[in-house]
Coordinates of C-alpha atoms in Angstrom, one line a residue:
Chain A
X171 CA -57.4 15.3 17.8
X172 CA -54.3 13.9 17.7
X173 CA -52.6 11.0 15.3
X174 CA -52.6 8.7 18.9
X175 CA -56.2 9.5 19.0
X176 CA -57.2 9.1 15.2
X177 CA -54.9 5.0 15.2
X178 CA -56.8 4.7 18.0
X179 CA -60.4 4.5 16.6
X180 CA -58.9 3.0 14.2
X181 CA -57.6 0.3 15.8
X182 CA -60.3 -0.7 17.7
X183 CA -63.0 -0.4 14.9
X184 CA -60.1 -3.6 13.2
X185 CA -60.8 -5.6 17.3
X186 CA -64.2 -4.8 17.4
X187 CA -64.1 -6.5 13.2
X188 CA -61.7 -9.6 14.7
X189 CA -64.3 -10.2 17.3
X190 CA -67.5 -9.8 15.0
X191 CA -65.7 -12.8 12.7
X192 CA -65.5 -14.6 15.9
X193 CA -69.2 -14.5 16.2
X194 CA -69.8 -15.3 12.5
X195 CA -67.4 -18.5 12.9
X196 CA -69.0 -19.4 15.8
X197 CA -72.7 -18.8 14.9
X198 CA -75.4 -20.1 15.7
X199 CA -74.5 -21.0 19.4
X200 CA -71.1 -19.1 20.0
X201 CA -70.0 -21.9 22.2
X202 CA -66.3 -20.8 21.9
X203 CA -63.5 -23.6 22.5
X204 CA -60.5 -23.0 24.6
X205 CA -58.7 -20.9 21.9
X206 CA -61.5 -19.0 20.7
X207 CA -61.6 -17.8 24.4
X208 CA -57.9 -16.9 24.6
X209 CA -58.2 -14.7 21.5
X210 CA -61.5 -13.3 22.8
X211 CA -59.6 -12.4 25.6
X212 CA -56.4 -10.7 24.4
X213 CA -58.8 -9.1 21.9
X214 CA -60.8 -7.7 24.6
X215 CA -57.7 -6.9 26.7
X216 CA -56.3 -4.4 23.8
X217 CA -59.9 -3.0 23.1
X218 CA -59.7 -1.8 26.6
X219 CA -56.5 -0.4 26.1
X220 CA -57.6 1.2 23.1
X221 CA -60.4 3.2 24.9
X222 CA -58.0 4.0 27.3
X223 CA -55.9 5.8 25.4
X224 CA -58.8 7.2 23.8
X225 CA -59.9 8.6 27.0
X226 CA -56.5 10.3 27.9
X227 CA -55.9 11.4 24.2
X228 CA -59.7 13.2 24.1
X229 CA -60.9 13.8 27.9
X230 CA -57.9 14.9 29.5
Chain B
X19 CA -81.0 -2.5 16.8
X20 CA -80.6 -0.4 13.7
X21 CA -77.6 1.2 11.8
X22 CA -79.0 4.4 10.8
X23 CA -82.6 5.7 10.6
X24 CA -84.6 2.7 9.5
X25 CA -81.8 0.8 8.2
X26 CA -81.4 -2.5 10.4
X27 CA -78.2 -3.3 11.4
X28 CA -77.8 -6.7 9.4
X29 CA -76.3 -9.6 11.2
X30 CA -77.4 -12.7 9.4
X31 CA -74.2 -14.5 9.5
X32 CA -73.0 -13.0 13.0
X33 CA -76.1 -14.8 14.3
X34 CA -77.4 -17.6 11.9
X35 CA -75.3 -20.1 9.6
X36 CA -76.2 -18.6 6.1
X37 CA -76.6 -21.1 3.4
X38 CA -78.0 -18.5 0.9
X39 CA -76.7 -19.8 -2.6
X40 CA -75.5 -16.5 -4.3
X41 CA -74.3 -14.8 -0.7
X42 CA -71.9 -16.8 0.7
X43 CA -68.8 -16.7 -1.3
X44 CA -69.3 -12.7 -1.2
X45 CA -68.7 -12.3 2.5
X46 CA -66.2 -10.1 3.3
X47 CA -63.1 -11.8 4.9
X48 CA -61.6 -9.7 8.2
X49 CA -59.1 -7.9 5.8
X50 CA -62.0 -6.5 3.8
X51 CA -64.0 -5.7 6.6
X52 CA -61.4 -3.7 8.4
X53 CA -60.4 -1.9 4.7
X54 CA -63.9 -0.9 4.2
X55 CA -64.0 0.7 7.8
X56 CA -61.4 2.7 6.3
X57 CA -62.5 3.5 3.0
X58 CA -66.1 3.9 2.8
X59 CA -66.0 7.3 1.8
X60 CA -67.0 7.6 -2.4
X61 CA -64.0 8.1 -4.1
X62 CA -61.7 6.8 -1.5
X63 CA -59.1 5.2 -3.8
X64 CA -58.5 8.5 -5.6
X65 CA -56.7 10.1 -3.3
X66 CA -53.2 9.5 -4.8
X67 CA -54.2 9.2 -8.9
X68 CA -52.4 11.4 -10.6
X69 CA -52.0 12.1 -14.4
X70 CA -53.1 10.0 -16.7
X71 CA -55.6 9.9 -14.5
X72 CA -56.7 5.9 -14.6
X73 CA -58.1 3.2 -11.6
X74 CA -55.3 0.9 -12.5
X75 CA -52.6 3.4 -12.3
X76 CA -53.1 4.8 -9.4
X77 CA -50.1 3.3 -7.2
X78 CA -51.3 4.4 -3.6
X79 CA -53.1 2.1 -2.5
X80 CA -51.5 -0.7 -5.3
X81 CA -54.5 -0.6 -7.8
X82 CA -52.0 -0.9 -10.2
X83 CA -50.4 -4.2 -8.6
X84 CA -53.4 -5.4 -7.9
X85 CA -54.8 -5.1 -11.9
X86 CA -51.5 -7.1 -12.8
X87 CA -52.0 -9.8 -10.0
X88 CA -55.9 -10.2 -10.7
X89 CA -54.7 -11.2 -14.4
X90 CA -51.5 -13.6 -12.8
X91 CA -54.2 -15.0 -11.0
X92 CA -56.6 -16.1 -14.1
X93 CA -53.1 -17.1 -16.0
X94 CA -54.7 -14.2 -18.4
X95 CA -52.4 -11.6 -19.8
X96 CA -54.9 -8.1 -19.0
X97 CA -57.4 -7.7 -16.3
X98 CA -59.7 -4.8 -15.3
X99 CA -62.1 -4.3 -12.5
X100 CA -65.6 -3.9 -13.2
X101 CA -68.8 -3.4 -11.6
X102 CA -70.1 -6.7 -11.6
X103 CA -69.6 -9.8 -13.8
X104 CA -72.7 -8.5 -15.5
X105 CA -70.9 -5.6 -16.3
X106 CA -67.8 -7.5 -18.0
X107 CA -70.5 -9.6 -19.8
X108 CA -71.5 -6.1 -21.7
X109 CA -68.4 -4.9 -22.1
X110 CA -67.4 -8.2 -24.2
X111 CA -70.8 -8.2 -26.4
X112 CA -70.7 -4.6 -26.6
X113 CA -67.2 -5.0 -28.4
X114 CA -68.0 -8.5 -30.5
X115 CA -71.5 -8.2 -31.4
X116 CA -72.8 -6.8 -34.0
X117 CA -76.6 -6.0 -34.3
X118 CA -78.1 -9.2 -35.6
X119 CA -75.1 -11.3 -34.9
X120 CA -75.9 -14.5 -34.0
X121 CA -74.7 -15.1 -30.1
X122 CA -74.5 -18.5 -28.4
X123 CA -75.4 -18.8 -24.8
X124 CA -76.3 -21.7 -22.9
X125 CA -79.5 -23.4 -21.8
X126 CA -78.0 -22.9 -18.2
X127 CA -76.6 -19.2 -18.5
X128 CA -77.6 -16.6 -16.2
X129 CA -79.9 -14.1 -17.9
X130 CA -77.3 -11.4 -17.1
X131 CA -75.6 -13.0 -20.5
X132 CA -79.1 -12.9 -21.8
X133 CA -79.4 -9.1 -21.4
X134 CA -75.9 -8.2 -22.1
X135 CA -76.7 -9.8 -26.0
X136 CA -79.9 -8.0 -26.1
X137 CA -78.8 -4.6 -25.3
X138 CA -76.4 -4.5 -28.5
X139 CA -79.3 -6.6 -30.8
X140 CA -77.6 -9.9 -31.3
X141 CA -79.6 -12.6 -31.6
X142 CA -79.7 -15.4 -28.9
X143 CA -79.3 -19.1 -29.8
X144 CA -78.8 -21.6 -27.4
X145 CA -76.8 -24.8 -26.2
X146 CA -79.3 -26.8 -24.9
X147 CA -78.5 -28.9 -21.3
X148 CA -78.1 -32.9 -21.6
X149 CA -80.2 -34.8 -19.2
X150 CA -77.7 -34.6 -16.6
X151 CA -78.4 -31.3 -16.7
X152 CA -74.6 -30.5 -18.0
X153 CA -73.5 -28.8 -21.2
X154 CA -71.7 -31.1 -23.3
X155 CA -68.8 -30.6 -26.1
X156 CA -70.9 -32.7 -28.4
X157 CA -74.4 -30.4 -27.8
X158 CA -72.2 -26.7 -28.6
X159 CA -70.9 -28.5 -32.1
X160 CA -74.6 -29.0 -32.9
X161 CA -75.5 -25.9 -32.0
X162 CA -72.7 -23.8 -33.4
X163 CA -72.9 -26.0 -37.0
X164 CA -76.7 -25.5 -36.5
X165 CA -76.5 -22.0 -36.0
X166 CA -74.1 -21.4 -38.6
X167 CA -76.2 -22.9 -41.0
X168 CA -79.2 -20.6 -40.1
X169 CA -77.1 -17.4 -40.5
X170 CA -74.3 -18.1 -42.9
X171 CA -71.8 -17.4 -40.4
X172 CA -70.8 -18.7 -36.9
X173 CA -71.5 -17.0 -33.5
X174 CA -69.6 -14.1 -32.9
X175 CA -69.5 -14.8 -29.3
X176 CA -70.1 -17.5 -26.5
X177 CA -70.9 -17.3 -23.2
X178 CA -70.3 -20.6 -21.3
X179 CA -70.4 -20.9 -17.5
X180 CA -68.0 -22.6 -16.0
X181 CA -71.1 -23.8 -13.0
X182 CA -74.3 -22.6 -13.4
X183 CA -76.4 -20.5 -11.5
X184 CA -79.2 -23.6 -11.2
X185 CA -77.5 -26.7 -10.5
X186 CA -74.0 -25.6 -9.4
X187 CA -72.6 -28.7 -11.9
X188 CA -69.2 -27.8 -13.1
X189 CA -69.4 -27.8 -16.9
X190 CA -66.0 -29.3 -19.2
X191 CA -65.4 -26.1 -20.5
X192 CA -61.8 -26.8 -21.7
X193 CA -63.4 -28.7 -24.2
X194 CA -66.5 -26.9 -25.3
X195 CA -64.2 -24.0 -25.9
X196 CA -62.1 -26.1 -27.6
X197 CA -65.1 -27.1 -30.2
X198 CA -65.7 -23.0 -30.0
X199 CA -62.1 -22.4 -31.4
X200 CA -62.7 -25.1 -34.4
X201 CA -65.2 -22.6 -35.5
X202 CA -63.4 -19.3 -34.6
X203 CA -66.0 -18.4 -32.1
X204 CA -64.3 -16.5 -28.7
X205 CA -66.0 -17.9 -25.6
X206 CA -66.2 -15.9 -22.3
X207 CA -65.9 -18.1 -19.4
X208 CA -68.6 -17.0 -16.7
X209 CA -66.8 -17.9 -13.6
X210 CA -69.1 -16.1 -10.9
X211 CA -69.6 -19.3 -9.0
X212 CA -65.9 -20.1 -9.8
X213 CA -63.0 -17.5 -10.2
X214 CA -62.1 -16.7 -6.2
X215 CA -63.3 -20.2 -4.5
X216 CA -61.7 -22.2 -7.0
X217 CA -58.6 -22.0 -9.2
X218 CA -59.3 -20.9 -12.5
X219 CA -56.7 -21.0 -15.5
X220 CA -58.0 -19.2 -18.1
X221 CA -55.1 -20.2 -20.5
X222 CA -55.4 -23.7 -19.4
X223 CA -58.7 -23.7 -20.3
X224 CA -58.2 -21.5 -23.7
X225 CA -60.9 -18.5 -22.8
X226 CA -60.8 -15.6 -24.5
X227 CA -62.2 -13.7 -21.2
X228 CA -62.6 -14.9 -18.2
X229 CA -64.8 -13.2 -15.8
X230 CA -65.5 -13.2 -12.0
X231 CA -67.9 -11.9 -9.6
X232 CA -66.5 -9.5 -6.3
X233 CA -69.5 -9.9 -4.7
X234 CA -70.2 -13.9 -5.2
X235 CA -66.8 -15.5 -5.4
X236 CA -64.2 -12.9 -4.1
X237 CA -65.4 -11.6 -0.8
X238 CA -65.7 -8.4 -1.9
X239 CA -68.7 -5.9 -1.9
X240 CA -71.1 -5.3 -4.8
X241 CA -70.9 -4.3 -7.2
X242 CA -67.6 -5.5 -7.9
X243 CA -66.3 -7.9 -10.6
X244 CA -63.5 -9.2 -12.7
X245 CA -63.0 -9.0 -16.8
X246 CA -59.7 -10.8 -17.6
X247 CA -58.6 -11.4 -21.6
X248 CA -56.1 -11.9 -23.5
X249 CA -52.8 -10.1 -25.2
X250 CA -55.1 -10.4 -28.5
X251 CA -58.0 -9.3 -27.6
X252 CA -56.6 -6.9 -24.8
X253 CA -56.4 -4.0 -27.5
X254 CA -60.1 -4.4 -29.4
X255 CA -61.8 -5.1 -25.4
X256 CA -59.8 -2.0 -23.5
X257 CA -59.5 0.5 -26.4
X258 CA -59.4 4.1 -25.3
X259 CA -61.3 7.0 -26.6
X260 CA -61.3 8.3 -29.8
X261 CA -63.5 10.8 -29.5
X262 CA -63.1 14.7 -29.8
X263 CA -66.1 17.1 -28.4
X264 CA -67.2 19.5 -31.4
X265 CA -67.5 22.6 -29.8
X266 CA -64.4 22.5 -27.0
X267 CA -62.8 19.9 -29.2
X268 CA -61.8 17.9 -25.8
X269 CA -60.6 14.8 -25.9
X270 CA -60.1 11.8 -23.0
X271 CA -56.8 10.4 -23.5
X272 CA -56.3 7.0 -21.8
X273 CA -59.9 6.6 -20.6
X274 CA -61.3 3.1 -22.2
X275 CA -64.6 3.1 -23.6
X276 CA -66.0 0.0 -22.7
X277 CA -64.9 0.5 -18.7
X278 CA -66.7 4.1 -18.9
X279 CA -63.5 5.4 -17.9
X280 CA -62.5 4.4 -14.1
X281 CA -64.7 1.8 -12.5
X282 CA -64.6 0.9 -8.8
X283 CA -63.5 4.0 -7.0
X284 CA -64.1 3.7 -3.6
X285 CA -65.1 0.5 -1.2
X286 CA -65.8 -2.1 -3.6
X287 CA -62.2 -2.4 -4.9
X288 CA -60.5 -1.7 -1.3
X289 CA -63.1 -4.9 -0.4
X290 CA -61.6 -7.1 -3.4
X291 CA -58.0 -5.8 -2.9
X292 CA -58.0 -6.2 0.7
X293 CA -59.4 -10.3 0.6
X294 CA -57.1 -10.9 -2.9
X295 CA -54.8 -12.2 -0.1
X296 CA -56.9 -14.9 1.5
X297 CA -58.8 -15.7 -2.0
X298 CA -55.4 -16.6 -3.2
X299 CA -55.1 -19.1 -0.5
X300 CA -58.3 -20.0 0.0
X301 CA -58.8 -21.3 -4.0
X302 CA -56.5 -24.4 -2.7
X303 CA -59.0 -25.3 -0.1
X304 CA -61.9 -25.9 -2.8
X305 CA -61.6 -30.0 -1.9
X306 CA -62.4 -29.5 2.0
X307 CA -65.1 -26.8 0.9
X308 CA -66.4 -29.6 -1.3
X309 CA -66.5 -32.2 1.6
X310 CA -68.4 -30.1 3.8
X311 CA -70.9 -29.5 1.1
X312 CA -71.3 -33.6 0.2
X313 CA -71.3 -34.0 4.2
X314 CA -74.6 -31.5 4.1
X315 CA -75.8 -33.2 0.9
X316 CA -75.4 -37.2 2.3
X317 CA -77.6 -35.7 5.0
X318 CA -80.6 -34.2 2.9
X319 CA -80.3 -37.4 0.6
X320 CA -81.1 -39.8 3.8
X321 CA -84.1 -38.0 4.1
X322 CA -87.0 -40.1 2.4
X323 CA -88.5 -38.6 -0.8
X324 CA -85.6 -35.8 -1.2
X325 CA -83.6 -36.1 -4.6
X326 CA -80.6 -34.0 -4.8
X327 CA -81.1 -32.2 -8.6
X328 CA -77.6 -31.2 -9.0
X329 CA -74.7 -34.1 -10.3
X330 CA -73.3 -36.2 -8.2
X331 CA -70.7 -36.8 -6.5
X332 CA -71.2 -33.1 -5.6
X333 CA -68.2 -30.8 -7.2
X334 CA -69.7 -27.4 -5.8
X335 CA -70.9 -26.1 -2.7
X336 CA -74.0 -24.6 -4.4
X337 CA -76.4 -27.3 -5.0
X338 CA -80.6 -27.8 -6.0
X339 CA -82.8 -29.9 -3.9
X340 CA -86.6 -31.4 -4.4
X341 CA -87.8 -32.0 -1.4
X342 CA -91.7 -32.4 -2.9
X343 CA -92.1 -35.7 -1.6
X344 CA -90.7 -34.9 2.0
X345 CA -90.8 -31.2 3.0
X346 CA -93.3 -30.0 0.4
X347 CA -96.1 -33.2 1.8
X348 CA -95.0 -32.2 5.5
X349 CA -96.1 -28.1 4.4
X350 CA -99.4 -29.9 3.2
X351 CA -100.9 -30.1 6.6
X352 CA -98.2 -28.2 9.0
X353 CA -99.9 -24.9 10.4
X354 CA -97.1 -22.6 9.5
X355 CA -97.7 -24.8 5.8
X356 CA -94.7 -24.1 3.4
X357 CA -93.0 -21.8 6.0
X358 CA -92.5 -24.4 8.6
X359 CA -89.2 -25.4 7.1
X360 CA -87.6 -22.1 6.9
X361 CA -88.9 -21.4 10.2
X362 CA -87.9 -24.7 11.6
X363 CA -83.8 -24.0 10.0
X364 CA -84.2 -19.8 11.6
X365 CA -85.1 -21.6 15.4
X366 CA -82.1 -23.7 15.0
X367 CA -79.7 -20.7 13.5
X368 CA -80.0 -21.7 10.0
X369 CA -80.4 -18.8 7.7
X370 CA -80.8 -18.0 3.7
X371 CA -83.5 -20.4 2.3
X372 CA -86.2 -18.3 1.0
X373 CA -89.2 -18.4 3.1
X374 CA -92.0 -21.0 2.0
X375 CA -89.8 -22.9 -0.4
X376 CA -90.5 -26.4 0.4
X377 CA -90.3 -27.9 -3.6
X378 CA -87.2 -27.3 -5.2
X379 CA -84.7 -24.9 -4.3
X380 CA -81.0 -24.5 -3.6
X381 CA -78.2 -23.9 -1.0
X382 CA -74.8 -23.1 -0.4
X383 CA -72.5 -24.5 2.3
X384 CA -69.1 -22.6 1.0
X385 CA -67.1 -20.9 4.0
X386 CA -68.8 -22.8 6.6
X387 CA -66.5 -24.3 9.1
X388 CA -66.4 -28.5 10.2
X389 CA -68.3 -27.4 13.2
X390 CA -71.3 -25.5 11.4
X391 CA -71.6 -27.7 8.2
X392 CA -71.7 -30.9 11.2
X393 CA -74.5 -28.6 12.3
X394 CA -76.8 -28.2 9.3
X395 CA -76.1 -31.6 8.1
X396 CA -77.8 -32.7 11.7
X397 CA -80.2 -30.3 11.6
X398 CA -82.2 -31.2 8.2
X399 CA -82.0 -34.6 9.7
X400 CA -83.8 -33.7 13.1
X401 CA -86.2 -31.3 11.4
X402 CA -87.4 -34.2 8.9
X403 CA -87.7 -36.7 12.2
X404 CA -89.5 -34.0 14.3
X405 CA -92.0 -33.6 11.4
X406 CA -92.7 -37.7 10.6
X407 CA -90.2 -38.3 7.6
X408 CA -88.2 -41.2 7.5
X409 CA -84.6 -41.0 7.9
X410 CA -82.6 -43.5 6.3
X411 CA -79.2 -44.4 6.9
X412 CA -77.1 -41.6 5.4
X413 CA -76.2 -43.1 2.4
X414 CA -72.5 -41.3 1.4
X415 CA -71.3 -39.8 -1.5
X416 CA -68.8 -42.6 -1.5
X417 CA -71.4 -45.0 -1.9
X418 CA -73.1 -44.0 -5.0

């Protein structure tokens, strides 16, 4: 496991937490207004880089 | 879904708008969310203390900083984390009261106070509520000149709330302590529903502790808490150990006896250090968080038969309701009987009213944003239509 890997998991537990406070500012119907979707987005967008990395770090 | 065996995964206030009366000023804020990820092992903050071994020395993370800031932020000279406001409550009594001592409370005061006087034998006497419901400078000189009377001295301690636990009225504590002080009596100021929501000078205020609850005002995770004094009293409240074992003759250094030594080792400090930030800034928001809450309140009050129980103009986001001549006369002959109105709030994403409640009880709009507290302030109103209860015009705040 390297440190890449360990920031990693790291990292994408703190999107995953940015998105979950989405949801809770949102709630109950999660109807999300223009802005709330661009930072949905780019949140989602690193998350996926995130695993990425994951994936080359641990799989490779 | 579930987090771990039969342990549900809890997502009330992902899914639902909570308006639970002690929960909401506890919920974690992003910062403490991400530091508990981090830190949830037991004694995660340890990992850096070195000798003397003490929580607020340890500089990595900044306990230490943080102990210093925690007492800027009260305007009181020493704080110390604790387990709970309960927690700082014994602490105080455990250092001021002597068995038999009489000990003033209030007839509002959470029975945490109630138990923290018990445990070390004093003897409870209390301020009794006006008819507003508030505790009054004129009702503690009473009290204190009637309870001197009765035991030839004055209370050796009070423990005045800054808003109570029932009504969520903010109390004019600045000047009950001030009748306190005539009489030599040290007050600690309960701020659980105050200290991290809104701005609390304890030196304004002239308390001789100020205490706060993590878990209900801070964002933090429980059990955490807040015991802030003074220069004074710093030295009776945090003494260290004397003591010296007999047969290893060991002694404990710079351990205090009244914190048991260290106190929040692990996630419940990281939690309170971690949302310190956004409390700080947060505390100069308390006007918008009391809009939202008269917004939700105008709403109930339009609804025929409701009486809000708290005072008004609202100055709190925790507020007391009956709601026996609406609600309570709907449960009379609804099929799901008292549970139709919890029910009715769950359908609509409305969470933390306790199931069957339909007489008096309370709720808490703090942290909720324009959006949501729009939202529940509609939704009371369309549940009281939907079940044949006049709704009036919405009378404002404003216009009382």
């Amino acid at each position: 496991m390297t440190k890449r890997a360990i920031d990693a998991v790291f990292e994408s537990m703190f999107i995953l937490t940015d998105l979950r406070v989405l949801l809770r500012e949102t709630a109950p119907l999660h109807e999300l207004d223009p802005g709330q979707k661009g930072s949905a987005q780019s949140l989602l967008a690193e998350l996926q880089g995130k695993v990425d990395l994951l994936k080359e770090e641990l799989l490779s | 879904m579930k987090c771990a065996g039969p342990i549900d995964v809890r997502d009330v206030d992902e899914s639902c708008i909570n308006i639970d009366p002690i929960q909401v000023g506890g919920r974690l804020t992003p910062e403490a969310m991400k530091a508990v990820i981090a830190y949830g092992d037991g004694y995660s903050v340890c990992d850096n203390c070195r000798k003397p071994f003490r929580l607020d020395y340890i500089k990595a993370p900044p306990v230490d900083a943080f102990h210093r800031d925690l007492a800027a932020f009260l305007h009181m000279d020493v704080a110390r984390v604790v387990p709970g406001a309960r927690r700082g409550f014994q602490a105080v009594a455990d250092t001021y009261v002597q068995k038999g001592d009489p000990v003033l409370i209030t007839a509002l005061s959470h029975y945490t106070e109630v138990l923290a006087v018990e445990g070390c034998g004093g003897t409870l006497r209390e301020v009794p509520k006006s008819r507003e419901d508030l505790i009054t400078p004129d009702a503690a000189a009473e009290t204190i000149e009637r309870v001197s009377k009765e035991f030839g001295r004055p209370p050796s301690l009070f423990f005045l709330d800054h808003v109570d636990y029932q009504f969520g009225n903010v109390h004019p504590v600045k000047e009950i302590i001030r009748v306190a002080h005539q009489h030599d009596i040290p007050v600690l100021l309960n701020g659980a529903y105050t200290v991290g929501i809104m701005e609390v000078d304890g030196k304004d205020l002239g308390a001789d502790f100020v205490v706060g609850s993590g878990h209900k005002s801070m964002a933090a995770p429980a059990p955490s808490g807040v015991l802030a004094t003074t220069t004074e009293r710093a030295g009776d409240l945090f003494r260290t150990t004397q003591a010296r074992t007999d047969l290893t003759g060991r002694t404990f250094g710079v351990k205090e006896v009244e914190m048991m030594g260290c106190t929040l080792m692990g996630v419940t400090l990281i939690g309170m250090m971690a949302s310190f930030p956004r409390v700080l800034e947060r505390v100069k928001h308390w006007d918008s968080e009391v809009e939202k809450s008269r917004r939700v309140v105008d709403s109930i009050r339009s609804i025929e038969g409701t009486r809000i129980l708290s005072e008004e103009p609202r100055n709190h986001t925790l507020t007391r309701v009956d709601t026996i001549h609406s609600f309570d006369k709907v449960a009379q002959t609804h099929k799901k009987r008292g549970f139709f109105l919890s029910s009715a709030l769950r359908a609509r994403g409305i969470a933390g009213t306790i199931p069957g409640a339909t007489k008096v009880w309370k709720f808490n709009t703090y942290g909720m944003t324009e959006k949501q507290a729009d939202y529940v302030a509609r939704a009371f109103r369309e549940i009281a239509a939907e079940n044949g209860l006049r709704v009036g015009n919405q009378l404002k705040t404003s216009d009382l």
